[in-house]
Coordinates of C-alpha atoms in Angstrom, one line a residue:
M1 CA -6.1 -6.5 45.0
T2 CA -2.9 -5.9 43.1
G3 CA -0.2 -8.0 41.4
T4 CA 3.5 -7.3 41.1
A5 CA 3.9 -4.0 39.3
M6 CA 6.0 -3.7 36.2
Q7 CA 6.4 -1.1 33.5
L8 CA 3.8 -1.1 30.9
Q9 CA 6.6 -1.3 28.4
S10 CA 7.2 -4.9 29.4
L11 CA 3.5 -5.7 28.5
I12 CA 4.0 -3.8 25.2
D13 CA 7.1 -5.9 24.4
A14 CA 5.2 -9.1 25.1
M15 CA 2.3 -8.1 22.9
E16 CA 4.7 -7.1 20.1
T17 CA 6.2 -10.6 20.4
I18 CA 2.8 -12.3 20.3
A19 CA 1.1 -10.1 17.6
P20 CA 3.6 -7.6 16.1
T21 CA 1.8 -4.4 15.2
R22 CA 3.5 -4.4 11.8
F23 CA 1.2 -7.2 10.8
A24 CA -1.9 -5.0 11.2
E25 CA -4.0 -4.0 8.2
P26 CA -3.1 -0.4 6.9
W27 CA -6.6 0.9 7.9
D28 CA -6.4 -0.4 11.4
N29 CA -5.5 1.4 14.6
V30 CA -3.5 -1.0 16.8
G31 CA -1.0 -0.7 19.6
L32 CA -1.0 1.5 22.7
L33 CA -4.2 3.7 22.5
V34 CA -4.2 5.0 26.0
G35 CA -1.4 5.2 28.5
D36 CA 2.3 5.8 29.1
P37 CA 4.9 3.0 28.4
Q38 CA 6.7 3.9 31.6
Q39 CA 3.6 3.8 33.9
P40 CA 3.4 0.8 36.3
V41 CA 0.9 -2.0 35.7
S42 CA 0.0 -4.8 38.0
R43 CA -3.1 -6.6 36.6
V44 CA -4.4 -7.0 33.1
L45 CA -8.0 -7.5 31.7
L46 CA -8.4 -9.2 28.4
T47 CA -11.6 -8.4 26.4
I48 CA -12.9 -8.2 22.8
D49 CA -14.8 -4.9 23.4
Y50 CA -14.0 -2.4 26.0
T51 CA -17.5 -1.4 27.0
R52 CA -18.7 0.4 30.2
A53 CA -19.6 -3.0 31.7
V54 CA -16.1 -4.3 31.0
A55 CA -14.6 -1.1 32.4
E56 CA -16.6 -1.5 35.6
E57 CA -15.5 -5.2 35.8
G58 CA -11.8 -4.1 35.4
K59 CA -12.3 -1.5 38.2
R60 CA -13.6 -4.2 40.5
L61 CA -10.7 -6.5 39.7
G62 CA -8.1 -3.7 40.2
C63 CA -6.9 -4.0 36.6
D64 CA -4.8 -1.0 35.5
A65 CA -4.1 -2.3 32.0
V66 CA -6.5 -3.7 29.3
I67 CA -5.9 -5.7 26.2
A68 CA -9.0 -4.8 24.1
Y69 CA -9.0 -6.7 20.8
H70 CA -11.2 -4.1 19.1
P71 CA -9.6 -0.6 19.1
V72 CA -11.4 1.6 21.7
I73 CA -10.2 4.5 19.5
F74 CA -10.7 3.9 15.8
D75 CA -11.8 7.1 14.1
P76 CA -10.2 10.4 15.2
L77 CA -11.7 11.8 18.4
K78 CA -12.8 15.5 18.4
R79 CA -13.4 15.5 22.2
I80 CA -12.9 13.3 25.2
V81 CA -15.5 14.0 27.9
A82 CA -17.1 12.4 30.9
G83 CA -19.2 9.4 30.1
S84 CA -16.8 7.8 27.6
V85 CA -14.7 4.8 28.4
V86 CA -11.6 6.6 27.1
Y87 CA -12.2 9.5 29.5
D88 CA -12.6 7.1 32.4
A89 CA -9.5 5.1 31.5
L90 CA -7.4 8.4 31.3
R91 CA -8.7 9.6 34.7
R92 CA -8.0 6.2 36.4
G93 CA -4.6 5.7 34.7
V94 CA -5.8 2.6 32.9
A95 CA -3.6 1.7 29.9
I96 CA -5.4 0.2 26.8
W97 CA -3.6 -1.8 24.1
S98 CA -5.4 -3.1 20.9
P99 CA -3.9 -5.9 18.8
H100 CA -6.9 -6.4 16.4
T101 CA -5.8 -7.4 12.9
A102 CA -2.2 -7.8 14.1
L103 CA -3.5 -10.7 16.2
D104 CA -5.6 -12.0 13.2
V105 CA -2.5 -12.3 11.0
A106 CA -0.1 -13.5 13.7
D107 CA 0.8 -17.2 13.9
G108 CA -1.4 -18.8 16.6
G109 CA -3.7 -15.8 16.5
T110 CA -7.4 -15.3 15.9
N111 CA -7.6 -17.0 12.5
D112 CA -5.4 -19.9 13.5
M113 CA -7.7 -20.4 16.4
L114 CA -10.6 -20.8 14.0
A115 CA -8.6 -23.1 11.8
D116 CA -7.6 -25.2 14.8
A117 CA -11.2 -25.5 15.8
L118 CA -11.9 -27.3 12.5
A119 CA -8.5 -29.2 12.6
L120 CA -7.5 -27.8 9.2
V121 CA -4.2 -29.0 7.7
D122 CA -2.0 -27.6 5.0
R123 CA -3.2 -24.2 5.9
Q124 CA -2.0 -20.9 4.6
P125 CA -3.3 -17.3 4.6
L126 CA -6.5 -16.8 2.6
K127 CA -5.1 -13.5 1.4
P128 CA -1.3 -12.9 1.7
A129 CA -0.4 -9.5 3.3
E130 CA 0.8 -6.8 0.9
T131 CA 4.4 -6.0 1.4
R132 CA 4.7 -2.4 2.6
D133 CA 7.4 -0.4 4.3
R134 CA 6.9 -0.3 8.0
E135 CA 10.1 0.9 9.6
Y136 CA 12.8 3.6 9.5
K137 CA 16.4 3.3 10.6
L138 CA 17.1 6.1 13.0
I139 CA 20.7 7.3 13.2
T140 CA 22.0 9.8 15.7
F141 CA 25.3 11.0 17.1
V142 CA 25.8 11.1 20.9
P143 CA 28.6 11.9 23.3
R144 CA 29.9 8.6 24.7
E145 CA 28.8 9.4 28.3
H146 CA 25.2 10.0 27.2
V147 CA 24.7 7.1 24.7
D148 CA 23.0 4.7 27.1
Q149 CA 20.7 7.5 28.3
V150 CA 19.6 8.2 24.7
A151 CA 19.3 4.6 23.7
D152 CA 17.2 3.7 26.7
A153 CA 14.8 6.6 25.9
L154 CA 14.5 5.4 22.3
F155 CA 13.8 1.8 23.4
A156 CA 11.1 3.0 25.8
A157 CA 9.5 4.9 22.9
G158 CA 9.2 1.7 20.8
C159 CA 12.5 1.5 19.0
G160 CA 14.8 -1.4 18.6
H161 CA 12.4 -4.3 17.9
I162 CA 13.8 -6.9 15.4
G163 CA 11.7 -10.1 15.3
Q164 CA 11.5 -11.4 18.9
Y165 CA 14.5 -9.3 20.0
T166 CA 14.2 -5.9 21.8
H167 CA 16.7 -3.2 22.6
C168 CA 18.6 -3.7 19.3
S169 CA 21.1 -1.1 18.2
F170 CA 24.4 -0.6 16.5
R171 CA 27.1 1.7 17.9
S172 CA 30.3 2.9 16.3
E173 CA 32.9 5.6 17.2
G174 CA 33.7 8.7 15.3
Q175 CA 34.2 12.4 15.4
G176 CA 31.7 15.2 14.9
T177 CA 32.3 18.8 14.0
F178 CA 30.2 21.9 14.5
F179 CA 30.5 25.7 14.7
G180 CA 28.0 27.3 17.1
Q181 CA 26.6 30.6 15.8
E182 CA 26.0 33.6 18.0
G183 CA 23.3 32.9 20.7
T184 CA 24.0 29.1 20.8
N185 CA 25.0 27.3 24.0
P186 CA 26.8 24.1 22.9
T187 CA 27.1 21.2 25.4
V188 CA 30.6 20.6 24.2
G189 CA 33.1 23.4 23.5
Q190 CA 32.2 27.1 22.9
A191 CA 30.1 29.1 20.5
G192 CA 32.0 31.1 17.9
R193 CA 34.6 28.6 17.0
L194 CA 34.9 25.2 15.2
E195 CA 34.7 22.3 17.6
T196 CA 35.5 18.6 17.3
A197 CA 33.8 16.1 19.6
D198 CA 34.2 12.4 20.1
E199 CA 30.8 10.8 19.5
I200 CA 29.0 7.4 19.2
R201 CA 27.0 6.8 16.0
L202 CA 23.8 5.2 17.4
E203 CA 21.6 3.3 15.0
T204 CA 18.3 1.6 15.7
V205 CA 15.0 0.8 14.0
V206 CA 11.7 2.5 14.7
P207 CA 8.2 1.5 13.5
I208 CA 6.7 4.2 11.2
A209 CA 3.8 4.6 13.6
Q210 CA 6.1 5.3 16.5
L211 CA 8.3 7.9 14.8
P212 CA 6.8 11.0 16.5
Q213 CA 7.3 9.4 19.9
A214 CA 10.8 8.3 19.0
L215 CA 11.9 11.8 17.8
Q216 CA 10.3 13.3 20.9
A217 CA 12.3 10.9 23.1
L218 CA 15.5 11.6 21.1
R219 CA 15.2 15.4 21.7
R220 CA 14.3 15.0 25.3
S221 CA 17.1 12.7 26.2
H222 CA 19.9 14.0 24.0
P223 CA 22.3 16.5 25.6
Y224 CA 22.7 18.7 22.5
E225 CA 20.5 21.7 21.8
E226 CA 20.1 20.5 18.2
P227 CA 20.7 16.7 18.0
A228 CA 21.6 15.6 14.5
F229 CA 19.8 12.5 13.1
D230 CA 19.2 10.7 9.9
L231 CA 16.0 8.7 8.9
V232 CA 16.3 6.0 6.3
R233 CA 13.1 4.3 5.2
L234 CA 13.5 0.5 5.2
A235 CA 11.9 -1.7 2.5
A236 CA 9.9 -4.6 4.1
P237 CA 10.7 -8.1 2.9
P238 CA 7.8 -10.5 2.4
E239 CA 7.1 -12.5 5.6
G240 CA 4.5 -15.1 4.4
H241 CA 1.8 -13.7 6.6
G242 CA -1.7 -12.7 5.7
I243 CA -5.4 -12.4 6.7
G244 CA -7.7 -15.4 7.1
R245 CA -6.7 -19.1 6.7
I246 CA -7.5 -21.7 4.1
G247 CA -6.8 -25.4 4.5
K248 CA -8.0 -28.9 4.0
V249 CA -10.2 -31.1 6.1
P250 CA -8.4 -34.3 7.2
G251 CA -10.5 -37.2 5.9
E252 CA -14.1 -36.7 4.8
A253 CA -16.7 -34.6 6.5
T254 CA -20.0 -32.9 5.7
A255 CA -20.7 -29.3 6.4
E256 CA -23.0 -30.3 9.2
M257 CA -20.3 -32.3 10.9
L258 CA -17.9 -29.4 10.8
I259 CA -20.5 -26.9 11.9
N260 CA -21.2 -29.0 15.0
L261 CA -17.5 -29.2 15.7
L262 CA -17.2 -25.5 15.4
K263 CA -20.1 -24.9 17.7
R264 CA -18.5 -27.2 20.3
E265 CA -15.1 -25.6 20.1
L266 CA -16.4 -22.0 20.2
E267 CA -19.0 -22.9 22.9
L268 CA -21.9 -21.7 20.8
D269 CA -25.4 -23.0 20.9
R270 CA -26.4 -21.6 17.5
V271 CA -24.8 -20.2 14.3
L272 CA -26.2 -18.7 11.1
V273 CA -25.8 -21.0 8.1
A274 CA -26.4 -20.4 4.4
G275 CA -26.2 -23.2 1.9
D276 CA -26.5 -27.0 1.9
T277 CA -25.2 -28.6 5.2
S278 CA -25.1 -32.0 3.6
N279 CA -22.3 -31.0 1.2
I280 CA -19.0 -32.9 1.4
V281 CA -16.3 -30.5 2.5
R282 CA -12.7 -30.7 1.5
R283 CA -11.5 -27.1 1.5
V284 CA -12.3 -24.6 4.2
A285 CA -11.6 -20.9 4.6
V286 CA -12.0 -19.1 7.9
C287 CA -11.7 -15.4 8.7
A288 CA -12.6 -13.8 12.0
G289 CA -14.8 -10.8 12.2
A290 CA -16.5 -9.3 9.1
C291 CA -14.9 -10.8 6.1
G292 CA -17.3 -10.3 3.2
K293 CA -14.5 -8.8 1.1
L294 CA -12.6 -12.1 1.1
L295 CA -15.6 -14.2 0.1
E296 CA -14.7 -13.8 -3.6
E297 CA -11.2 -15.0 -2.9
A298 CA -12.6 -18.0 -1.1
R299 CA -14.8 -18.8 -4.1
R300 CA -11.8 -18.4 -6.4
Q301 CA -9.9 -20.9 -4.4
K302 CA -12.8 -23.4 -4.6
V303 CA -13.7 -23.4 -0.9
D304 CA -16.5 -25.7 0.2
L305 CA -17.1 -24.1 3.6
Y306 CA -16.5 -20.5 4.6
V307 CA -16.6 -19.5 8.3
T308 CA -16.6 -15.9 9.5
G309 CA -18.3 -13.6 12.0
E310 CA -20.8 -11.8 9.7
L311 CA -21.7 -11.4 6.1
R312 CA -24.1 -9.2 4.1
H313 CA -27.3 -10.8 3.0
H314 CA -26.5 -10.7 -0.7
D315 CA -23.0 -12.1 -0.2
A316 CA -24.3 -15.1 1.7
L317 CA -27.0 -15.6 -0.9
A318 CA -24.5 -15.5 -3.8
A319 CA -22.1 -17.9 -2.0
A320 CA -24.9 -20.4 -1.3
Q321 CA -26.1 -20.3 -5.0
A322 CA -22.5 -21.0 -6.0
G323 CA -22.5 -24.2 -4.0
M324 CA -20.6 -22.9 -1.0
T325 CA -21.8 -23.4 2.6
V326 CA -21.3 -20.3 4.7
V327 CA -21.3 -20.1 8.5
C328 CA -21.6 -16.8 10.5
T329 CA -21.0 -17.0 14.2
L330 CA -21.9 -13.3 14.9
H331 CA -18.9 -11.0 14.8
S332 CA -17.2 -11.2 18.1
N333 CA -18.1 -14.8 18.7
S334 CA -15.6 -15.6 15.9
E335 CA -12.9 -13.9 17.9
R336 CA -13.5 -14.3 21.7
K337 CA -11.9 -17.8 22.1
V338 CA -8.6 -16.3 21.1
L339 CA -8.5 -14.5 24.5
A340 CA -7.7 -17.8 26.3
R341 CA -4.7 -18.3 23.9
L342 CA -3.6 -14.8 24.5
Q343 CA -3.8 -15.2 28.2
K344 CA -1.6 -18.4 28.0
R345 CA 1.0 -16.6 25.9
L346 CA 1.1 -13.7 28.3
K347 CA 1.6 -16.0 31.3
E348 CA 4.5 -17.6 29.5
L349 CA 6.2 -14.3 28.8
L350 CA 5.2 -12.4 31.9
P351 CA 4.5 -15.0 34.6
S352 CA 4.4 -12.5 37.5
L353 CA 1.7 -10.4 35.8
P354 CA -1.9 -11.5 36.7
T355 CA -4.4 -11.6 33.8
H356 CA -8.1 -12.0 33.7
I357 CA -10.5 -12.7 30.8
S358 CA -13.6 -10.5 31.0
E359 CA -16.8 -12.1 32.0
A360 CA -18.8 -9.0 31.1
D361 CA -17.7 -9.0 27.5
R362 CA -20.2 -10.4 25.0
D363 CA -21.4 -10.0 21.5
P364 CA -24.2 -7.3 21.3
F365 CA -26.4 -9.7 19.3
A366 CA -27.9 -13.0 20.5
V367 CA -29.8 -15.6 18.5
V368 CA -32.9 -16.4 20.6

């Protein structure tokens, strides 16, 4: 059972369009975790957690690529041995991409899914993202006849993304000079004399996280023994994105009414609630996953109802005593419905690539 094969890079480009990895939290580990951007992929499995059960499901379905919301590699690995899902994926040639907090922050992503479930209006990030540098400008100098070869290698390594555009570069003509010392073997001219070569100045942007791969691709594709290049760190302008969402309830509703709405939209029979469900709710904050660190920000902004995946006992107690109603869905239950949205976006961007939402994926906890 196979679909129409395409390069994994096409799936990577689509995911960067949907949930740019530059949006991810600094502590996170997002992007391509297993695989080769140039390998063929024909069928994709979408899941929150890439467990053994999900891996077996993907094998049965013939999936050779996985979008796993939670990173299958988070802390540094000291060994990859039989029995681990990473080992299995490597052996079978299964690529794994993780969007995690990049999808939480992205427009239409995980937190917008929760905000939409409660029909929130006038919404904005609960906590705006900190502006941080995220890219270098990579500048190199290439003989004209090799410029497309080098540019294509850099694009395949993740360079050249600007907004929703890919393969972005700037090229200008000029002349380079060099003197090859004894023992060198220059591509142009001869060692032992000053040479002049017509070259193209090739400029593109590269995400900081992709820099090692970009430099490897540059050296591998460039015809010179020692390619010259410059790296210029680019300051990131504020983009108005952030983690969580805060907004208003249209009209008037009690916490109980909104909780019932949330359960229906997320297809949950039960949720955990702390606080008075008869409270009138005007302002709501949502944050998928484990968002105890943002609870104080929600209290500061006078939120009446706070929805997340999980909270610590004492955080929930303090919120309830402060007059806030808190809802915990269990961690991945606050995230799983985003997979349907993600599948829809992928079908729009890559209509020939079959996608499946895992049926084996589920939260490890159940309320019984």
